[in-house]
């Protein structure tokens, strides 16, 4: 999909420790995970593991010019005996600029050390701020470094089951949530968390998309990973409403489509994770909710006609619009979701019910908490001018009303247009 130039790796997942013995030609115990980037040049790296830095790298390099480092007592770990070490040449290529008194392994004052060091003073201070210690192992005062930070390692080509689980772990997770195996061969969340973490460690607000959601193991993994590391990752699952087999466990349990299984798994996984974890400090909220959308025809009858409609049919359609421009069985939330999409808003906007002057509205909030949109989607209750004035006084950036809510009162609509214009509010009717 993204081209050969954006290929990263063909990971081999050790998926089954107990392969099928029925074939005399092969015993499959692994699956492939192909990794591509949308734009490989924009990927700084993937993280498969983190490993503590080993050894004590020397800060000496003979090709460097001599320079002096100023060392504070708490920066230095001494592996030499207590005592007084006089200033001067230490016979190791290093020169002490000050006498150094060591008691209980700690220098009693800051001191300066001159030699062919690879670090500058600012770089030294930056490393110390990140937990690095300078180690002095002998009386020659040759400096070494001990980094406390871990090193990020890219994922290995072979992904062992001991690290990420196998198919049996995936089956056990499904049975643990539903009580029965309602979905066959789901990927274990341990594998998916490993893959997601490798790509999102530097961006814990990432959006994770799965176009072939199945039972939504990916959503389950995102929720679990957020609980582990305090991330705010979002997920978007896409799944056709494929019917479950007639004789399947899923059908017997009342799940008519794979989408039904997918939605229920997200709900159950969220409950399970919330019960196993203390809510993290995520701005006072821990979001384990989700919204579910299905592709349907438009809820607005005036948008349903094609360009090749017969003239007489078009005339009848225009007459029908005098009765109602929206589908009667559509909920206010259905109508608002469609309008917001047409206006460029996302499916994850912060939408909540609110009441103003006795009218039930929907508010769409901006990230900072200001009201971006106030929407009145009830075609059956005609608002009064005073009620509309109260909505305008709430000072949203945009107002949305159903055309049918005016119930043919052009004067009311005209007054609203003028009110909105006086407050520089964008008015949109549907």
Coordinates of C-alpha atoms in Angstrom, one line a residue:
X1 CA 0.0 0.0 0.0
X2 CA 2.8 2.4 0.9
X3 CA 5.4 1.2 -1.6
X4 CA 8.6 -0.9 -1.3
X5 CA 10.6 2.1 -0.3
X6 CA 8.6 2.4 3.0
X7 CA 9.1 -1.2 4.0
X8 CA 10.7 -1.6 7.4
X9 CA 10.7 -5.2 8.5
X10 CA 9.0 -8.6 8.2
X11 CA 8.7 -9.6 11.8
X12 CA 8.3 -13.3 12.5
X13 CA 6.0 -13.9 15.5
X14 CA 6.4 -17.3 17.3
X15 CA 2.7 -17.8 17.5
X16 CA 2.3 -21.4 18.5
X17 CA 4.4 -23.5 20.8
X18 CA 2.3 -26.6 20.1
X19 CA 2.1 -26.8 16.2
X20 CA -0.3 -29.1 14.4
X21 CA 1.2 -32.6 13.9
X22 CA -1.2 -33.7 11.1
X23 CA 1.1 -32.8 8.2
X24 CA 4.2 -34.8 7.4
X25 CA 5.5 -31.8 5.3
X26 CA 5.2 -28.8 7.6
X27 CA 4.4 -27.8 11.2
X28 CA 3.5 -24.1 11.3
X29 CA 4.4 -22.3 14.5
X30 CA 4.9 -18.7 13.3
X31 CA 3.1 -15.9 11.6
X32 CA 4.4 -12.9 9.8
X33 CA 3.8 -9.2 10.7
X34 CA 4.7 -6.9 7.9
X35 CA 5.8 -3.4 9.0
X36 CA 5.5 -0.4 6.6
X37 CA 5.7 3.3 7.2
X38 CA 3.5 5.8 5.4
X39 CA 6.8 7.8 5.0
X40 CA 9.8 6.0 6.2
X41 CA 12.0 9.1 6.2
X42 CA 9.7 10.6 8.9
X43 CA 10.3 7.7 11.3
X44 CA 13.0 8.4 13.9
X45 CA 12.9 4.9 15.2
X46 CA 10.9 2.0 16.7
X47 CA 11.4 0.7 20.2
X48 CA 11.3 -3.0 20.8
X49 CA 13.1 -3.1 24.2
X50 CA 14.9 -0.9 26.6
X51 CA 18.2 -2.0 28.1
X52 CA 20.3 -0.4 30.8
X53 CA 23.6 0.9 29.7
X54 CA 26.4 -1.6 30.5
X55 CA 30.1 -0.9 31.3
X56 CA 31.8 2.3 32.2
X57 CA 32.8 4.2 29.0
X58 CA 35.9 6.3 29.3
X59 CA 35.6 10.1 28.8
X60 CA 39.2 10.1 27.3
X61 CA 40.1 10.4 23.7
X62 CA 43.8 11.1 22.7
X63 CA 42.8 13.2 19.7
X64 CA 41.0 15.7 21.7
X65 CA 42.6 19.0 22.9
X66 CA 43.0 19.3 26.7
X67 CA 40.1 20.9 28.5
X68 CA 39.0 21.3 32.1
X69 CA 35.9 20.0 33.7
X70 CA 34.5 21.3 37.0
X71 CA 33.0 18.4 39.1
X72 CA 30.6 18.8 42.0
X73 CA 30.9 16.2 44.9
X74 CA 27.5 14.7 44.2
X75 CA 28.4 14.1 40.6
X76 CA 31.3 11.7 41.3
X77 CA 31.4 8.1 42.5
X78 CA 34.9 7.2 43.8
X79 CA 36.2 3.6 43.8
X80 CA 39.5 4.6 45.5
X81 CA 40.5 4.8 49.2
X82 CA 39.6 7.8 51.3
X83 CA 42.3 10.4 51.8
X84 CA 43.8 13.6 50.4
X85 CA 44.9 13.6 46.8
X86 CA 47.1 16.5 46.0
X87 CA 46.7 18.7 43.0
X88 CA 49.1 18.2 40.1
X89 CA 49.9 15.7 37.4
X90 CA 48.4 12.3 38.2
X91 CA 50.6 10.3 35.7
X92 CA 47.6 9.2 33.7
X93 CA 47.2 12.1 31.3
X94 CA 45.1 14.0 33.8
X95 CA 45.9 16.9 36.0
X96 CA 44.1 17.8 39.3
X97 CA 43.7 21.5 39.6
X98 CA 42.7 21.3 43.3
X99 CA 43.5 19.1 46.3
X100 CA 40.8 16.5 46.7
X101 CA 39.8 15.2 50.1
X102 CA 37.6 12.0 50.1
X103 CA 35.7 10.9 53.1
X104 CA 33.3 8.0 53.1
X105 CA 33.7 7.9 49.3
X106 CA 32.6 11.5 48.8
X107 CA 34.7 14.5 47.8
X108 CA 34.4 17.2 50.4
X109 CA 34.5 20.0 47.8
X110 CA 34.1 20.7 44.1
X111 CA 37.3 20.2 42.1
X112 CA 38.6 20.7 38.6
X113 CA 40.2 18.0 36.3
X114 CA 42.1 18.7 33.1
X115 CA 42.8 16.2 30.4
X116 CA 41.8 15.1 26.9
X117 CA 38.1 14.6 27.6
X118 CA 35.4 14.2 25.0
X119 CA 32.7 16.0 27.0
X120 CA 32.3 19.8 27.4
X121 CA 31.2 21.3 30.6
X122 CA 27.6 22.0 29.4
X123 CA 27.3 18.4 28.1
X124 CA 28.6 17.1 31.4
X125 CA 26.0 19.1 33.3
X126 CA 23.2 17.9 30.9
X127 CA 24.2 14.3 31.4
X128 CA 24.4 14.7 35.2
X129 CA 20.9 16.2 35.1
X130 CA 19.7 13.0 33.5
X131 CA 21.2 10.8 36.2
X132 CA 24.7 10.1 34.8
X133 CA 27.5 9.6 37.4
X134 CA 31.2 10.3 36.8
X135 CA 33.3 7.3 38.1
X136 CA 36.9 7.6 39.3
X137 CA 38.4 4.1 39.6
X138 CA 42.0 4.9 40.4
X139 CA 44.4 7.5 41.8
X140 CA 45.1 8.6 38.2
X141 CA 41.7 10.3 38.3
X142 CA 40.8 9.0 34.8
X143 CA 37.0 9.8 34.5
X144 CA 34.5 7.2 33.3
X145 CA 30.7 7.6 33.0
X146 CA 27.8 5.5 34.3
X147 CA 24.5 6.3 32.7
X148 CA 21.4 5.4 34.6
X149 CA 19.1 6.0 31.6
X150 CA 18.2 3.0 29.5
X151 CA 19.0 2.6 25.8
X152 CA 16.2 2.1 23.3
X153 CA 16.6 -0.9 21.1
X154 CA 14.8 -1.6 17.8
X155 CA 12.5 -4.6 17.6
X156 CA 14.2 -7.8 16.7
X157 CA 13.1 -9.7 13.5
X158 CA 12.1 -12.7 15.6
X159 CA 9.3 -11.8 18.1
X160 CA 9.3 -14.7 20.6
X161 CA 6.2 -15.9 22.3
X162 CA 7.9 -15.6 25.7
X163 CA 7.9 -11.8 25.1
X164 CA 4.5 -11.3 23.4
X165 CA 2.4 -14.4 24.0
X166 CA 0.9 -16.8 21.5
X167 CA -2.5 -17.7 20.0
X168 CA -3.5 -19.6 23.1
X169 CA -3.1 -16.4 25.1
X170 CA -5.4 -14.6 22.7
X171 CA -8.0 -17.4 23.0
X172 CA -7.7 -17.2 26.8
X173 CA -8.4 -13.4 26.8
X174 CA -11.6 -13.9 24.8
X175 CA -12.8 -16.6 27.1
X176 CA -11.9 -14.6 30.1
X177 CA -14.0 -11.6 28.9
X178 CA -17.0 -13.4 27.4
X179 CA -17.0 -16.7 29.3
X180 CA -17.0 -18.6 26.0
X181 CA -14.9 -18.6 22.8
X182 CA -17.0 -16.3 20.8
X183 CA -14.2 -15.5 18.3
X184 CA -11.6 -17.7 16.8
X185 CA -7.8 -17.0 16.6
X186 CA -7.7 -13.5 18.1
X187 CA -4.3 -11.9 18.4
X188 CA -3.1 -11.6 22.0
X189 CA -3.1 -8.1 23.4
X190 CA 0.5 -8.7 24.6
X191 CA 1.6 -8.9 20.9
X192 CA -0.5 -5.8 19.9
X193 CA 0.8 -3.8 22.9
X194 CA 4.3 -4.6 21.9
X195 CA 3.7 -3.4 18.3
X196 CA 1.8 -0.3 19.4
X197 CA 4.3 0.6 22.0
X198 CA 7.2 0.2 19.5
X199 CA 5.6 2.9 17.3
X200 CA 4.0 5.2 19.8
X201 CA 6.5 5.4 22.7
X202 CA 7.4 9.0 21.7
X203 CA 3.7 9.9 21.0
X204 CA 1.4 8.6 23.7
X205 CA -1.5 10.7 22.2
X206 CA -1.3 8.7 18.9
X207 CA -4.4 7.5 17.0
X208 CA -4.3 3.7 16.4
X209 CA -6.3 2.6 13.3
X210 CA -7.3 -1.0 12.6
X211 CA -9.1 -1.4 9.3
X212 CA -9.8 -5.1 10.0
X213 CA -10.8 -5.0 13.6
X214 CA -12.2 -8.5 14.1
X215 CA -12.9 -8.8 17.8
X216 CA -11.1 -5.4 18.5
X217 CA -8.1 -6.9 20.1
X218 CA -6.3 -3.7 19.0
X219 CA -8.7 -1.5 21.0
X220 CA -8.3 -3.8 24.0
X221 CA -4.5 -3.4 23.7
X222 CA -4.7 0.4 23.4
X223 CA -6.8 0.6 26.6
X224 CA -4.4 -1.7 28.4
X225 CA -1.3 0.2 27.3
X226 CA -2.8 3.5 28.3
X227 CA -3.4 2.1 31.8
X228 CA 0.2 0.9 32.0
X229 CA 2.0 4.0 30.9
X230 CA -0.5 6.9 31.3
X231 CA -0.9 7.4 27.6
X232 CA -3.9 9.1 25.9
X233 CA -3.8 7.0 22.8
X234 CA -7.1 6.8 20.8
X235 CA -8.3 3.9 18.7
X236 CA -10.4 3.7 15.6
X237 CA -11.7 0.2 14.7
X238 CA -13.3 -0.5 11.3
X239 CA -15.2 -3.8 10.8
X240 CA -17.8 -4.9 8.2
X241 CA -21.1 -6.2 9.8
X242 CA -20.2 -9.7 8.7
X243 CA -22.7 -12.2 10.0
X244 CA -21.4 -14.7 12.5
X245 CA -21.8 -18.4 11.4
X246 CA -25.2 -19.9 12.2
X247 CA -23.7 -22.7 14.3
X248 CA -21.1 -20.5 16.0
X249 CA -20.7 -19.9 19.7
X250 CA -21.0 -16.2 19.0
X251 CA -24.4 -16.7 17.3
X252 CA -25.6 -18.9 20.2
X253 CA -24.6 -16.1 22.6
X254 CA -26.7 -13.5 20.6
X255 CA -23.9 -11.8 18.6
X256 CA -25.4 -11.6 15.1
X257 CA -22.3 -9.9 13.5
X258 CA -18.6 -9.7 14.1
X259 CA -19.2 -6.0 14.7
X260 CA -21.4 -7.0 17.7
X261 CA -18.6 -9.0 19.1
X262 CA -16.2 -6.2 18.5
X263 CA -18.3 -3.6 20.4
X264 CA -19.0 -5.9 23.3
X265 CA -15.3 -6.7 23.7
X266 CA -14.3 -3.1 24.0
X267 CA -17.0 -2.6 26.6
X268 CA -16.0 -5.6 28.6
X269 CA -12.3 -4.9 28.3
X270 CA -12.8 -1.3 29.5
X271 CA -14.7 -2.6 32.6
X272 CA -12.0 -5.2 33.3
X273 CA -9.1 -2.7 33.0
X274 CA -10.9 -0.2 35.1
X275 CA -11.4 -2.8 37.8
X276 CA -7.7 -3.9 37.8
X277 CA -6.1 -0.4 37.8
X278 CA -6.3 2.7 39.9
X279 CA -7.3 5.6 37.6
X280 CA -4.2 7.5 36.5
X281 CA -3.8 11.2 36.7
X282 CA -5.0 12.0 33.2
X283 CA -6.2 15.5 33.8
X284 CA -8.7 14.2 36.3
X285 CA -10.3 11.8 33.9
X286 CA -9.5 8.3 32.6
X287 CA -11.3 7.9 29.3
X288 CA -12.3 4.2 28.6
X289 CA -15.4 5.1 26.7
X290 CA -16.0 4.8 22.9
X291 CA -18.5 5.7 20.2
X292 CA -19.9 3.4 17.6
X293 CA -20.9 4.6 14.2
X294 CA -22.5 2.7 11.2
X295 CA -22.6 3.7 7.6
X296 CA -26.1 4.5 6.6
X297 CA -28.0 6.7 4.1
X298 CA -28.3 10.4 4.9
X299 CA -30.8 11.4 7.6
X300 CA -31.9 14.4 5.5
X301 CA -34.4 13.7 2.8
X302 CA -33.4 16.8 0.9
X303 CA -29.9 15.3 0.3
X304 CA -31.1 12.0 -1.0
X305 CA -32.0 12.7 -4.6
X306 CA -29.5 11.9 -7.4
X307 CA -28.8 14.2 -10.3
X308 CA -30.7 12.0 -12.9
X309 CA -34.0 12.2 -11.0
X310 CA -37.2 12.5 -13.2
X311 CA -38.7 16.0 -13.2
X312 CA -42.1 14.8 -11.8
X313 CA -40.3 12.9 -9.0
X314 CA -38.2 16.0 -8.2
X315 CA -41.4 18.1 -8.0
X316 CA -42.9 15.6 -5.6
X317 CA -39.7 15.5 -3.6
X318 CA -39.8 19.3 -3.2
X319 CA -43.4 19.1 -2.1
X320 CA -42.4 16.4 0.5
X321 CA -39.7 18.8 1.9
X322 CA -42.5 21.1 3.0
X323 CA -43.5 18.4 5.5
X324 CA -40.1 17.5 6.8
X325 CA -36.5 17.7 5.7
X326 CA -35.1 15.0 8.1
X327 CA -36.0 11.4 8.7
X328 CA -38.5 11.0 11.5
X329 CA -36.8 8.0 13.1
X330 CA -33.4 9.8 13.3
X331 CA -32.3 10.8 16.8
X332 CA -30.9 14.3 17.5
X333 CA -27.4 12.7 17.9
X334 CA -27.7 11.0 14.5
X335 CA -28.6 14.3 12.9
X336 CA -25.9 16.2 14.6
X337 CA -23.2 13.7 13.8
X338 CA -24.0 13.9 10.1
X339 CA -24.0 17.7 10.1
X340 CA -20.7 17.9 12.0
X341 CA -19.1 15.6 9.6
X342 CA -20.2 17.6 6.6
X343 CA -18.8 20.7 8.3
X344 CA -15.4 19.1 8.8
X345 CA -15.6 18.1 12.5
X346 CA -14.3 14.7 13.7
X347 CA -16.1 11.8 15.1
X348 CA -14.4 12.3 18.4
X349 CA -15.6 15.8 19.3
X350 CA -16.5 16.5 22.9
X351 CA -20.3 16.5 22.6
X352 CA -22.6 16.8 25.6
X353 CA -26.3 17.6 26.2
X354 CA -27.1 20.9 27.7
X355 CA -30.2 23.0 28.5
X356 CA -30.6 26.7 27.8
X357 CA -33.9 28.5 28.5
X358 CA -35.8 25.2 28.6
X359 CA -34.5 23.9 25.3
X360 CA -32.6 20.6 25.0
X361 CA -29.4 21.3 23.0
X362 CA -26.1 19.6 22.2
X363 CA -22.8 21.5 22.9
X364 CA -19.6 20.8 21.1
X365 CA -16.6 22.0 23.1
X366 CA -13.2 23.2 21.9
X367 CA -10.1 21.6 23.5
X368 CA -9.8 24.6 25.8
X369 CA -13.4 24.2 27.0
X370 CA -15.0 27.0 25.1
X371 CA -18.3 26.3 23.3
X372 CA -17.6 25.8 19.6
X373 CA -21.2 24.8 18.6
X374 CA -24.6 24.9 20.1
X375 CA -27.1 22.7 18.2
X376 CA -30.9 22.5 18.5
X377 CA -32.1 19.3 16.8
X378 CA -35.7 19.0 17.8
X379 CA -38.1 19.6 14.9
X380 CA -41.1 19.0 17.0
X381 CA -40.7 21.8 19.5
X382 CA -40.6 25.3 18.0
X383 CA -38.4 27.6 20.0
X384 CA -39.5 31.1 21.0
X385 CA -37.5 34.2 20.1
X386 CA -36.6 34.7 23.7
X387 CA -35.2 31.1 23.9
X388 CA -33.2 31.7 20.7
X389 CA -31.9 34.9 22.2
X390 CA -30.7 33.0 25.3
X391 CA -28.8 30.6 23.0
X392 CA -27.2 33.5 21.2
X393 CA -26.2 35.1 24.6
X394 CA -24.3 31.9 25.4
X395 CA -21.9 33.1 22.7
X396 CA -21.0 29.9 20.8
X397 CA -18.8 30.2 17.7
X398 CA -21.5 28.5 15.6
X399 CA -25.2 27.7 16.0
X400 CA -26.9 24.8 14.2
X401 CA -30.7 24.4 14.0
X402 CA -33.0 22.1 12.1
X403 CA -34.9 24.0 9.4
X404 CA -38.1 22.1 10.5
X405 CA -37.7 23.6 14.0
X406 CA -39.0 26.9 12.7
X407 CA -42.1 25.2 11.5
X408 CA -42.5 27.6 8.6
X409 CA -42.1 30.8 10.7
X410 CA -39.9 32.9 8.4
X411 CA -40.1 35.9 10.7
X412 CA -38.6 33.9 13.6
X413 CA -35.8 32.7 11.4
X414 CA -35.1 36.2 10.1
X415 CA -34.9 37.5 13.7
X416 CA -32.5 34.7 14.6
X417 CA -30.3 35.5 11.6
X418 CA -30.0 39.2 12.8
X419 CA -29.3 38.1 16.4
X420 CA -26.5 35.8 15.3
X421 CA -25.1 38.4 13.0
X422 CA -25.0 41.0 15.8
X423 CA -22.9 38.6 17.9
X424 CA -20.7 37.5 15.0
X425 CA -22.0 33.9 15.4
X426 CA -22.1 31.6 12.3
X427 CA -25.7 30.3 11.9
X428 CA -26.2 27.0 10.0
X429 CA -29.6 25.4 9.3
X430 CA -30.3 21.9 7.9

